[in-house]
Coordinates of C-alpha atoms in Angstrom, one line a residue:
M22 CA 68.3 189.0 39.0
S23 CA 70.7 191.1 37.0
G24 CA 74.4 190.7 37.5
T25 CA 75.1 194.4 37.8
P26 CA 77.6 195.0 40.5
D27 CA 76.8 197.4 43.4
G28 CA 78.8 200.5 44.5
Q29 CA 81.5 198.3 46.1
G30 CA 81.9 196.1 43.2
R31 CA 79.8 193.2 44.6
A32 CA 76.9 191.6 43.0
P33 CA 73.5 192.0 44.6
G34 CA 73.1 189.6 47.5
A35 CA 76.8 189.3 48.1
T36 CA 78.2 189.1 51.7
L37 CA 78.5 192.4 53.5
P38 CA 82.0 193.7 54.3
T39 CA 83.4 192.7 57.7
I40 CA 84.1 195.3 60.3
T41 CA 87.8 195.1 59.5
E42 CA 87.2 195.7 55.8
R43 CA 84.9 198.6 56.5
S44 CA 87.3 200.2 58.9
T45 CA 90.0 200.2 56.1
H46 CA 87.7 202.2 53.8
P47 CA 86.4 205.1 55.9
S48 CA 85.3 207.0 52.9
A49 CA 83.3 204.2 51.4
P50 CA 79.8 205.3 50.5
P51 CA 76.8 203.7 52.4
I52 CA 75.4 200.5 51.1
E53 CA 72.6 201.0 48.6
V54 CA 70.1 198.4 47.5
S55 CA 68.9 198.7 43.9
A56 CA 65.2 198.9 43.3
G57 CA 63.8 195.4 43.1
A58 CA 66.9 193.9 44.6
P59 CA 66.3 191.3 47.3
P60 CA 67.0 192.4 50.9
T61 CA 70.2 191.3 52.7
P62 CA 69.7 187.9 54.2
A63 CA 69.0 187.9 58.0
A64 CA 71.6 186.5 60.3
P65 CA 71.1 182.8 60.9
A66 CA 69.7 181.7 64.3
C67 CA 72.0 180.8 67.2
A68 CA 73.2 177.3 67.4
P69 CA 71.2 175.2 69.8
P70 CA 73.0 173.8 72.9
G71 CA 75.1 170.8 72.0
A72 CA 75.9 172.0 68.5
P73 CA 79.7 171.9 67.6
R74 CA 81.5 175.1 67.3
G75 CA 81.4 176.4 63.8
A76 CA 77.9 175.1 63.4
P77 CA 75.4 177.3 61.4
G78 CA 74.6 180.4 63.3
T79 CA 78.2 181.1 64.4
P80 CA 80.7 182.5 61.9
L81 CA 83.7 180.3 61.6
G82 CA 86.8 181.6 63.3
A83 CA 84.8 184.1 65.4
P84 CA 83.7 183.7 69.0
P85 CA 80.1 183.1 69.6
G86 CA 78.1 186.3 69.9
A87 CA 80.4 188.2 67.5
P88 CA 78.6 190.0 64.6
L89 CA 78.3 188.1 61.3
G90 CA 81.5 188.3 59.4
A91 CA 83.5 189.5 62.4
P92 CA 87.1 188.4 62.5
P93 CA 88.5 186.2 65.3
G94 CA 89.0 188.2 68.6
T95 CA 85.9 190.3 68.2
P96 CA 84.3 190.5 71.6
P97 CA 80.9 189.1 71.9
G98 CA 78.0 191.5 71.5
T99 CA 80.1 193.9 69.4
P100 CA 77.6 195.8 67.1
P101 CA 78.5 196.3 63.5
G102 CA 80.5 199.5 63.1
A103 CA 82.1 199.4 66.5
A104 CA 85.9 199.1 67.0
P105 CA 86.6 195.7 68.6
S106 CA 89.5 197.0 70.5
D107 CA 87.1 199.4 72.4
Y108 CA 84.9 196.5 73.5
R109 CA 87.9 194.4 74.4
A110 CA 89.4 197.2 76.5
A111 CA 86.1 197.9 78.2
F112 CA 85.6 194.2 79.0
N113 CA 89.1 193.8 80.4
A114 CA 89.0 197.1 82.4
A115 CA 85.5 196.5 83.9
R116 CA 85.5 196.3 87.7
L117 CA 82.5 193.9 87.5
A118 CA 83.6 190.3 87.2
M119 CA 82.3 188.9 83.9
A120 CA 82.5 185.9 81.6
V121 CA 81.1 185.1 78.2
I122 CA 79.6 181.7 78.0
D123 CA 77.9 179.7 75.3
R124 CA 74.6 178.0 75.3
E125 CA 76.2 174.9 76.8
G126 CA 77.5 176.8 79.8
N127 CA 81.1 176.8 78.6
V128 CA 83.2 179.8 79.5
L129 CA 84.5 181.4 76.3
D130 CA 86.2 184.3 77.9
A131 CA 86.7 185.8 81.4
N132 CA 87.8 189.3 82.3
P133 CA 90.6 190.0 84.9
A134 CA 88.0 191.1 87.5
L135 CA 86.6 187.6 87.6
G136 CA 90.1 186.2 88.0
T137 CA 90.7 188.6 90.9
L138 CA 87.4 187.7 92.5
L139 CA 88.0 184.0 92.4
G140 CA 91.8 184.1 92.7
A141 CA 92.5 182.5 89.4
D142 CA 94.1 183.2 86.0
P143 CA 91.3 184.5 83.7
A144 CA 92.8 182.4 80.8
Q145 CA 92.4 179.2 83.0
L146 CA 88.8 180.1 83.8
A147 CA 87.9 179.6 80.1
T148 CA 88.5 175.9 80.5
R149 CA 85.8 175.5 83.2
G150 CA 82.1 175.5 83.1
A151 CA 80.1 178.5 84.4
A152 CA 78.1 176.4 86.8
E153 CA 81.3 175.3 88.4
L154 CA 82.6 178.8 88.8
A155 CA 79.4 180.1 90.3
E156 CA 78.7 176.8 92.3
L157 CA 75.2 176.7 90.9
R158 CA 74.7 173.0 91.2
E159 CA 74.7 173.2 95.0
D160 CA 71.4 175.1 94.9
A161 CA 68.5 173.3 93.2
R162 CA 66.5 176.4 92.4
A163 CA 69.5 178.3 91.1
W164 CA 70.5 175.4 88.9
S165 CA 67.0 175.0 87.5
D166 CA 66.8 178.7 86.7
Y167 CA 70.3 178.6 85.1
R168 CA 69.3 175.7 82.8
D169 CA 66.2 177.6 81.8
V170 CA 68.3 180.5 80.7
L171 CA 70.7 178.3 78.7
L172 CA 67.8 176.7 76.9
G173 CA 66.1 180.0 76.2
R174 CA 63.1 179.3 78.4
R175 CA 64.0 182.2 80.7
E176 CA 65.4 185.6 79.9
R177 CA 67.4 186.2 83.0
M178 CA 68.4 184.7 86.3
T179 CA 69.8 186.2 89.4
C180 CA 70.8 184.4 92.6
T181 CA 73.1 184.9 95.6
R182 CA 75.8 182.2 96.2
R183 CA 78.6 181.6 98.7
L184 CA 81.7 181.1 96.7
H185 CA 85.2 180.1 97.7
H186 CA 88.4 182.0 96.8
S187 CA 91.5 180.0 95.8
D188 CA 93.2 181.0 99.1
G189 CA 90.3 179.4 101.0
H190 CA 88.3 182.3 102.3
A191 CA 84.6 182.4 101.4
L192 CA 82.8 185.3 99.8
W193 CA 79.2 186.1 98.8
A194 CA 78.4 187.0 95.3
E195 CA 75.3 188.1 93.4
I196 CA 75.3 186.0 90.2
T197 CA 73.5 187.1 87.0
V198 CA 73.2 185.3 83.7
E199 CA 71.5 186.9 80.7
P200 CA 71.9 186.9 76.9
A201 CA 74.5 189.3 75.5
P202 CA 73.0 192.0 73.2
D203 CA 72.9 191.1 69.5
S204 CA 74.6 187.8 70.3
C205 CA 74.1 184.1 70.6
S206 CA 76.3 183.9 73.7
L207 CA 75.4 184.7 77.3
L208 CA 77.0 187.1 79.8
L209 CA 77.8 185.8 83.3
S210 CA 78.5 188.5 85.9
M211 CA 79.4 188.3 89.6
A212 CA 79.2 191.1 92.1
D213 CA 81.0 190.8 95.4
I214 CA 78.4 191.5 98.1
S215 CA 80.3 190.2 101.1
D216 CA 80.5 193.5 102.9
R217 CA 76.8 194.1 102.3
R218 CA 76.0 190.6 103.5
D219 CA 78.1 191.0 106.6
L220 CA 76.3 194.3 107.4
Q221 CA 73.0 192.6 106.9
G222 CA 74.0 189.9 109.2
R223 CA 75.1 192.3 111.9
L224 CA 71.8 194.2 111.5
R225 CA 69.8 191.0 111.6
H226 CA 71.6 189.9 114.7
L227 CA 70.7 193.2 116.4
Q228 CA 67.2 192.9 115.2
M229 CA 66.8 189.2 116.4
H230 CA 68.5 189.4 119.8
D231 CA 67.6 190.9 123.1
P232 CA 69.9 193.8 124.0
V233 CA 69.8 193.1 127.7
T234 CA 70.4 189.3 127.8
R235 CA 71.9 188.8 124.3
L236 CA 69.6 185.9 123.9
P237 CA 67.4 185.4 120.8
N238 CA 64.4 187.6 121.1
R239 CA 60.7 187.0 120.3
N240 CA 61.1 187.4 116.6
L241 CA 63.9 184.9 116.2
F242 CA 62.2 182.5 118.6
F243 CA 59.0 182.4 116.5
E244 CA 61.1 182.1 113.3
R245 CA 62.9 179.0 114.7
L246 CA 59.7 177.6 116.2
A247 CA 58.0 177.8 112.8
A248 CA 60.9 176.2 111.1
A249 CA 61.0 173.4 113.7
L250 CA 57.3 172.7 113.3
E251 CA 57.7 172.6 109.5
A252 CA 60.8 170.3 109.6
G253 CA 59.3 168.1 112.3
A254 CA 56.3 167.3 110.2
Y255 CA 58.4 166.1 107.2
D256 CA 61.8 165.0 108.5
R257 CA 61.5 161.3 108.8
A258 CA 65.1 161.0 110.2
G259 CA 64.1 162.8 113.5
T260 CA 61.7 162.1 116.3
G261 CA 59.0 164.3 114.8
R262 CA 58.3 165.8 118.2
I263 CA 58.7 169.2 119.8
G264 CA 58.9 170.4 123.4
L265 CA 58.6 173.8 125.0
C266 CA 59.3 175.2 128.5
Y267 CA 57.6 178.6 128.9
L268 CA 58.6 180.3 132.1
D269 CA 57.9 183.5 134.0
L270 CA 59.9 184.7 137.0
D271 CA 58.0 184.9 140.2
G272 CA 58.2 188.3 142.0
F273 CA 60.5 190.0 139.5
K274 CA 58.3 193.1 139.4
A275 CA 58.9 193.6 143.1
I276 CA 62.7 193.6 142.5
N277 CA 62.4 196.1 139.7
D278 CA 60.2 198.3 141.8
T279 CA 62.3 198.3 144.9
L280 CA 65.9 198.0 143.5
G281 CA 65.5 199.7 140.2
H282 CA 65.7 198.5 136.5
R283 CA 69.4 198.5 136.4
V284 CA 69.5 195.8 139.1
G285 CA 66.6 194.1 137.3
D286 CA 68.5 194.0 134.0
R287 CA 71.6 192.5 135.8
L288 CA 69.4 189.8 137.3
L289 CA 67.8 189.1 133.9
R290 CA 71.3 188.6 132.4
A291 CA 72.2 186.2 135.3
V292 CA 69.0 184.3 134.7
A293 CA 69.7 184.1 131.0
Q294 CA 73.2 182.7 131.8
R295 CA 71.8 179.9 133.9
L296 CA 69.1 179.1 131.4
S297 CA 71.8 178.8 128.7
E298 CA 73.8 176.5 130.9
C299 CA 70.7 174.2 131.4
A300 CA 70.0 174.2 127.6
A301 CA 73.6 173.7 126.4
P302 CA 73.9 169.9 126.8
G303 CA 70.9 169.4 124.5
D304 CA 71.6 172.4 122.2
H305 CA 68.2 173.8 123.0
L306 CA 67.2 177.3 121.9
V307 CA 66.8 179.8 124.8
A308 CA 65.0 183.0 124.1
R309 CA 63.7 186.0 126.0
L310 CA 60.2 186.7 124.9
G311 CA 59.9 190.0 126.8
G312 CA 59.8 191.3 130.3
D313 CA 60.7 188.4 132.6
E314 CA 59.3 185.7 130.2
F315 CA 61.7 183.1 128.7
A316 CA 61.3 180.1 126.5
L317 CA 63.4 177.0 125.9
L318 CA 62.6 175.2 122.7
V319 CA 63.4 171.4 122.5
R320 CA 63.6 170.5 118.8
E321 CA 63.3 166.7 118.0
S322 CA 62.2 165.9 121.5
S323 CA 62.6 162.3 122.6
G324 CA 59.5 162.5 124.7
T325 CA 57.7 164.2 127.6
E326 CA 60.2 163.0 130.2
Q327 CA 63.1 164.9 128.4
V328 CA 61.2 168.2 128.5
C329 CA 60.1 167.7 132.1
E330 CA 63.6 166.9 133.1
L331 CA 64.7 170.2 131.5
A332 CA 62.0 172.0 133.4
R333 CA 63.3 170.4 136.7
S334 CA 66.9 171.5 136.0
V335 CA 65.8 175.0 135.2
L336 CA 63.7 175.2 138.3
A337 CA 66.6 174.0 140.4
A338 CA 69.1 176.3 138.8
L339 CA 66.9 179.4 139.3
Q340 CA 66.3 178.6 143.0
R341 CA 69.9 179.1 143.8
P342 CA 70.5 182.7 145.0
F343 CA 71.9 185.3 142.6
D344 CA 74.8 187.7 143.5
V345 CA 73.9 190.8 141.6
G346 CA 76.1 193.9 142.2
G347 CA 77.0 192.7 145.7
Q348 CA 73.3 192.0 146.6
R349 CA 72.1 188.5 147.2
L350 CA 68.8 188.0 145.4
S351 CA 66.4 185.0 145.2
V352 CA 63.8 184.4 142.6
S353 CA 61.8 181.4 141.5
A354 CA 60.0 180.6 138.3
S355 CA 56.7 179.1 137.2
I356 CA 57.1 176.9 134.1
G357 CA 54.6 175.6 131.6
V358 CA 55.6 172.5 129.8
V359 CA 54.2 171.3 126.5
E360 CA 55.4 168.3 124.5
R361 CA 53.7 166.8 121.5
P362 CA 54.2 165.6 117.8
A363 CA 55.3 168.4 115.5
A364 CA 53.1 167.3 112.7
G365 CA 49.7 169.0 112.9
T366 CA 50.9 171.4 115.5
H367 CA 50.5 175.1 114.8
T368 CA 52.6 177.9 116.4
T369 CA 49.6 179.7 117.8
W370 CA 48.2 176.6 119.4
L371 CA 51.5 175.6 120.9
M372 CA 52.0 179.0 122.5
Q373 CA 48.5 179.2 123.7
A374 CA 48.9 175.8 125.4
A375 CA 52.2 176.9 126.9
D376 CA 50.7 180.1 128.2
T377 CA 47.7 178.2 129.7
T378 CA 50.1 175.7 131.4
L379 CA 52.2 178.6 132.8
Y380 CA 49.0 180.1 134.2
W381 CA 48.2 176.7 135.9
A382 CA 51.7 176.6 137.4
K383 CA 51.1 180.1 139.0
E384 CA 47.6 179.2 140.0
D385 CA 48.8 176.0 141.7
G386 CA 51.3 177.9 143.9
K387 CA 54.2 179.2 141.7
A388 CA 57.8 178.0 141.9
R389 CA 56.8 174.9 140.1
W390 CA 56.5 173.4 136.6
T391 CA 53.2 172.0 135.2
L392 CA 52.7 169.7 132.2
F393 CA 50.0 170.5 129.7
D394 CA 46.9 168.4 130.4
P395 CA 44.5 168.2 127.4
E396 CA 41.6 167.2 129.7
R397 CA 42.2 170.2 132.0
N398 CA 42.5 172.4 129.0
A399 CA 39.2 171.1 127.6
H400 CA 37.5 172.0 130.8
R401 CA 39.0 175.5 130.7
M402 CA 37.9 175.9 127.1
T403 CA 34.4 174.8 128.1
R404 CA 34.4 177.3 131.0
Q405 CA 35.4 180.1 128.5
A406 CA 32.7 179.0 126.1
L407 CA 30.1 179.0 128.9
S408 CA 31.3 182.3 130.3
S409 CA 31.0 184.1 126.9
T410 CA 27.5 182.8 126.3
L411 CA 26.0 183.3 129.7
R412 CA 24.3 186.7 129.1
P413 CA 22.9 185.8 125.7
A414 CA 21.6 182.6 127.3
V415 CA 19.6 184.6 129.9
E416 CA 18.1 186.7 127.1
R417 CA 17.2 183.5 125.2
E418 CA 15.7 182.0 128.3
E419 CA 17.8 178.8 128.2
F420 CA 17.6 178.4 131.9
V421 CA 15.0 176.4 133.9
L422 CA 14.2 176.0 137.6
D423 CA 13.9 172.7 139.5
Y424 CA 12.7 172.7 143.1
Q425 CA 13.8 170.5 146.0
P426 CA 11.4 170.2 149.0
L427 CA 12.2 171.4 152.5
V428 CA 10.5 168.9 154.8
G429 CA 9.8 169.1 158.6
L430 CA 11.9 166.5 160.3
V431 CA 9.3 165.8 162.9
D432 CA 6.0 165.7 161.0
G433 CA 7.3 165.1 157.4
V434 CA 5.3 168.0 156.0
V435 CA 6.7 170.0 153.1
R436 CA 7.3 173.4 154.4
G437 CA 8.9 175.0 151.4
V438 CA 11.1 174.4 148.4
E439 CA 14.6 175.6 147.2
A440 CA 14.7 176.9 143.7
L441 CA 17.7 175.5 141.8
V442 CA 18.7 176.8 138.4
R443 CA 19.7 174.6 135.5
W444 CA 21.0 175.6 132.1
D445 CA 19.7 173.7 129.1
H446 CA 22.7 174.4 127.0
P447 CA 22.2 173.7 123.2
Q448 CA 25.7 172.1 123.0
F449 CA 26.5 170.6 126.4
G450 CA 23.0 169.6 127.5
R451 CA 21.5 170.3 131.0
L452 CA 24.2 171.8 133.3
S453 CA 24.0 172.0 137.1
P454 CA 24.6 175.2 139.0
N455 CA 28.2 174.3 139.9
R456 CA 29.1 174.4 136.2
F457 CA 28.2 178.0 135.6
V458 CA 27.2 180.0 138.7
S459 CA 30.8 180.8 139.6
L460 CA 31.4 181.9 136.1
A461 CA 28.4 184.2 136.3
E462 CA 29.7 185.7 139.5
E463 CA 33.1 186.3 137.8
N464 CA 31.8 188.1 134.7
G465 CA 28.8 189.8 136.3
A466 CA 26.1 187.7 134.5
I467 CA 24.9 186.7 137.9
V468 CA 22.9 189.9 138.2
P469 CA 20.6 189.4 135.2
L470 CA 20.6 185.6 135.9
G471 CA 19.7 186.1 139.5
R472 CA 17.0 188.5 138.7
W473 CA 15.5 186.0 136.2
V474 CA 15.7 183.2 138.9
L475 CA 14.0 185.4 141.5
R476 CA 11.2 186.5 139.2
T477 CA 10.5 182.9 137.9
A478 CA 10.6 181.4 141.4
C479 CA 8.2 184.0 142.8
R480 CA 5.8 183.6 139.9
Q481 CA 5.8 179.8 140.5
A482 CA 5.3 180.2 144.3
R483 CA 2.4 182.5 143.7
A484 CA 0.8 179.9 141.4
W485 CA 1.2 177.2 144.0
Q486 CA -0.3 179.5 146.6
Q487 CA -3.3 180.2 144.5
A488 CA -3.7 176.5 143.7
H489 CA -3.1 175.2 147.2
P490 CA -4.1 178.0 149.6
R491 CA -4.1 175.6 152.6
H492 CA -0.5 174.5 152.0
P493 CA 1.5 177.7 151.4
L494 CA 5.1 177.0 150.4
V495 CA 8.0 179.2 151.1
V496 CA 10.3 179.4 148.1
S497 CA 14.0 179.8 148.9
V498 CA 16.2 181.5 146.3
N499 CA 20.0 181.7 146.4
V500 CA 21.5 185.2 146.1
A501 CA 25.1 185.9 145.3
V502 CA 26.8 188.7 147.2
R503 CA 27.6 190.4 143.9
Q504 CA 23.9 190.9 143.4
V505 CA 23.8 193.0 146.5
W506 CA 26.8 195.1 145.4
D507 CA 26.1 195.4 141.6
S508 CA 22.4 195.9 141.7
D509 CA 19.7 197.3 143.8
L510 CA 18.5 194.0 145.3
V511 CA 15.9 195.6 147.5
A512 CA 14.3 197.4 144.6
D513 CA 14.4 194.2 142.5
V514 CA 12.7 192.1 145.2
G515 CA 10.1 194.8 145.8
T516 CA 9.3 195.1 142.1
I517 CA 9.1 191.3 141.6
L518 CA 6.9 190.8 144.6
A519 CA 4.6 193.5 143.4
E520 CA 4.5 192.0 139.8
T521 CA 3.8 188.5 140.9
G522 CA 1.6 189.2 144.0
L523 CA 3.6 186.8 146.2
P524 CA 3.5 187.7 149.9
P525 CA 6.9 188.6 151.2
R526 CA 6.6 186.0 154.0
L527 CA 6.7 183.2 151.3
L528 CA 10.0 184.3 150.0
Q529 CA 13.4 183.4 151.6
L530 CA 16.7 184.6 150.3
E531 CA 19.8 182.4 150.9
L532 CA 23.3 183.8 151.1
T533 CA 26.5 181.8 151.9
E534 CA 28.2 182.2 155.2
S535 CA 31.4 183.6 153.5
A536 CA 29.3 186.1 151.5
V537 CA 27.6 187.7 154.6
M538 CA 30.7 187.3 156.9
G539 CA 31.8 190.8 157.9
S540 CA 28.9 192.4 156.0
A541 CA 28.7 196.1 156.7
G542 CA 27.5 199.2 154.9
R543 CA 25.4 198.6 151.8
P544 CA 25.1 194.7 152.1
L545 CA 24.0 195.0 155.8
Q546 CA 21.6 197.7 155.0
A547 CA 20.1 195.8 152.1
L548 CA 19.6 192.7 154.2
Q549 CA 18.0 194.7 156.9
Q550 CA 15.6 196.4 154.5
L551 CA 14.6 193.0 153.0
S552 CA 13.9 191.7 156.5
D553 CA 11.8 194.7 157.2
M554 CA 9.8 193.9 154.1
G555 CA 9.0 190.5 155.6
V556 CA 11.4 188.5 153.4
A557 CA 13.3 185.8 155.3
I558 CA 17.1 185.6 155.3
A559 CA 18.9 182.3 155.5
I560 CA 22.6 181.5 155.8
D561 CA 23.5 178.7 153.5
D562 CA 26.3 176.1 154.1
F563 CA 26.7 177.2 157.6
G564 CA 29.7 175.9 159.4
T565 CA 32.1 175.8 156.4
G566 CA 33.1 179.5 156.3
Y567 CA 34.6 181.6 159.0
S568 CA 32.3 180.2 161.7
N569 CA 32.3 183.6 163.5
L570 CA 29.1 183.5 165.5
A571 CA 29.2 187.1 166.4
Y572 CA 27.6 188.2 163.1
L573 CA 24.5 186.2 163.9
S574 CA 23.5 188.9 166.4
R575 CA 24.0 191.7 163.9
L576 CA 22.4 190.2 160.8
P577 CA 18.6 189.9 160.3
V578 CA 18.9 186.1 159.8
S579 CA 16.0 183.8 160.4
T580 CA 17.3 180.4 159.3
L581 CA 20.6 178.5 159.4
K582 CA 21.2 175.8 156.8
L583 CA 23.8 173.3 158.1
D584 CA 26.3 172.2 155.6
G585 CA 26.0 168.6 154.4
S586 CA 29.4 167.7 155.7
F587 CA 28.0 167.6 159.3
V588 CA 25.1 165.3 158.2
Q589 CA 27.6 162.8 156.8
G590 CA 28.4 161.6 160.3
F591 CA 24.8 160.7 161.0
R592 CA 24.7 157.7 158.6
A593 CA 23.6 154.6 160.4
E594 CA 25.8 152.2 158.3
E595 CA 29.0 154.0 159.4
H596 CA 30.4 154.4 162.9
P597 CA 28.7 157.4 164.5
N598 CA 31.0 160.4 165.0
P599 CA 30.3 161.7 168.4
A600 CA 32.0 165.0 167.5
D601 CA 29.6 165.7 164.6
E602 CA 26.6 165.1 166.8
T603 CA 28.0 167.3 169.6
I604 CA 28.7 170.1 167.1
V605 CA 25.3 169.9 165.4
R606 CA 23.5 169.7 168.8
A607 CA 25.4 172.8 170.0
L608 CA 24.7 174.7 166.8
V609 CA 21.0 173.8 166.9
E610 CA 20.7 174.9 170.6
L611 CA 22.5 178.2 169.8
A612 CA 20.3 178.9 166.8
H613 CA 17.1 178.2 168.8
R614 CA 18.3 180.5 171.6
L615 CA 18.7 183.2 169.0
G616 CA 15.2 182.5 167.6
L617 CA 16.5 180.9 164.3
T618 CA 15.3 177.7 162.6
V619 CA 17.7 175.1 161.5
V620 CA 17.7 173.2 158.1
A621 CA 19.9 170.1 157.6
E622 CA 21.1 169.6 154.1
C623 CA 22.0 166.3 152.3
V624 CA 19.6 164.1 154.2
E625 CA 19.9 160.7 152.4
S626 CA 18.3 158.1 154.8
A627 CA 15.5 157.7 157.3
E628 CA 18.1 157.1 160.0
Q629 CA 19.8 160.4 159.4
A630 CA 16.4 162.2 159.4
E631 CA 15.4 160.5 162.7
R632 CA 18.6 161.4 164.5
L633 CA 18.7 165.0 163.2
G634 CA 15.1 165.4 164.3
R635 CA 15.9 164.0 167.7
I636 CA 18.6 166.6 168.4
G637 CA 16.4 169.4 167.4
C638 CA 16.8 170.2 163.7
D639 CA 13.7 171.7 162.3
T640 CA 13.7 170.9 158.6
G641 CA 15.5 168.5 156.3
Q642 CA 16.5 168.7 152.6
G643 CA 18.0 165.9 150.6
W644 CA 17.5 162.9 148.3
F645 CA 15.7 161.0 151.1
Y646 CA 12.7 163.2 150.5
S647 CA 13.2 164.1 146.8
R648 CA 15.7 165.1 144.2
P649 CA 15.3 168.5 142.6
V650 CA 12.2 168.1 140.4
P651 CA 10.2 170.3 137.9
P652 CA 7.5 172.5 139.4
D653 CA 4.7 170.2 138.4
R654 CA 6.1 167.4 140.6
I655 CA 5.8 169.5 143.8
P656 CA 2.0 169.7 144.3
P657 CA 1.5 165.9 144.6
M658 CA 3.9 166.0 147.5
L659 CA 1.9 168.4 149.6
P660 CA -0.9 166.1 150.9
A661 CA 0.9 162.8 150.4
C662 CA 4.3 163.5 152.1
P663 CA 4.2 161.2 155.2
A664 CA 5.6 162.2 158.6
V665 CA 8.8 160.5 159.7
T666 CA 8.5 158.3 162.7

């Protein structure tokens, strides 16, 4: 390397002039590097955290972040060639609160805006740490992000912190820490967002509260519920349980419809006030979920009794009359109560359980509270599962028919059989009719199911007739009233009889007393047409319905089946009930005078059969003769069934 000086009188590789030196020689020519001369050395790296001031990487006498060779007082981040006074003036005049900090988090300089924001002298702020000014240690995530920026593992961090002014009032600030340009120091900035935060709070309050009752609305309720479930699962200091009272006002719609929505809203506000009073001692959350539905959330429940006691107090409070605009109004409420461990409980499940329990309370008579019962709920879930799979089960032919003999009480001869449907469910096993027939009537599946039962029973009866022509059996099939209304029963019966070849006289259709009571129009016409075809009509469970005997003269009935409750009084081991025998004797005599035959159900002993036969009953059915059996068990009973003596 030659020792030829450059244009400024410095040897190649010598230190560049400082900003101050360059500013005193405005006409100095630009720096030139001779061909072959080595480049100007790069600025040394920033000092790592913990290095003493003046360590390599920071020019002695200059603040961290100043350009290499910059004199003391040069603001951090000042690029070469810029006037330091301009940067200092901009830093001090900025409305954004700022501070320059080193890699250890020490405040090197603070502008007046920061002093105004915190209510302190900017010069005194330089003696404190940035984490202390911004209160970063109180937030674990903010503190971690801040440390990552100091160590160079993160380029920038932003957080929102609640700070305290020196006069005691609190403020919200958005904190940003990032490296200063062309500097080894960092820039901390604080933007006062208190007004924006207050506005957001007011908007959130409006969004999360019901405008009529001022109670928390559905959104806030579910937010608090989710938080309670999450906390309850992990907070070992609490009980780890949660309770919920879900209520609905009884008869509120009538008040709205008759007195108007204005009165209805006033009543809702009065209800909300009483609910809040009930919840206040335990600091429970009260929310309006919509309409006339409210919820009381019991966080950290001490047990079922606490939630039930809350439900009792709410019920009692709402039963007191309300004075609304000079009008005295009375309402009641139905309340569903759920209480359980928070761990493992999901929001959706809890609300479904509460809604189900509220439905039970209304179903049980309203103006009451009902506690969630897992066993009752399991039964309900089973009903739903059965209801949803009924129609596909008919298509898959999962049903079978058993037959129970109808035996003459005098001679003991099998006169006929009653077809009883069973469901061979793939999950729940064989189900009796009382498990699914009512469901089929509710959802309409009874029509295809009843058609299948009728066809299968007629086909089986025809097979018995052909195999045992000397012992013709009447097959009795139950018919739901919905089959008469929702299908053309007459056409179905005619088609099935034609398909199977079964004579109409060997078919009997059974309808319950309540189903045919008051029959008129289409049902009566259908029954009459069936009777005209030669099909017998029987009234099942006679004596348990309306017991209006007038309809017996209008309906084409051929048989009465006495309900088993009358037969209970004929047991020999019990004291005979004279009233039962008197009623049965009167019914039998009346039926015979009308030309009807009488069948006694639930015959379980020889004594019952003997007494029923003695007073005139024609046929008996029950376990004394046989339980319902598969069709192949019926033929052996025909020649071997002994007469009752």
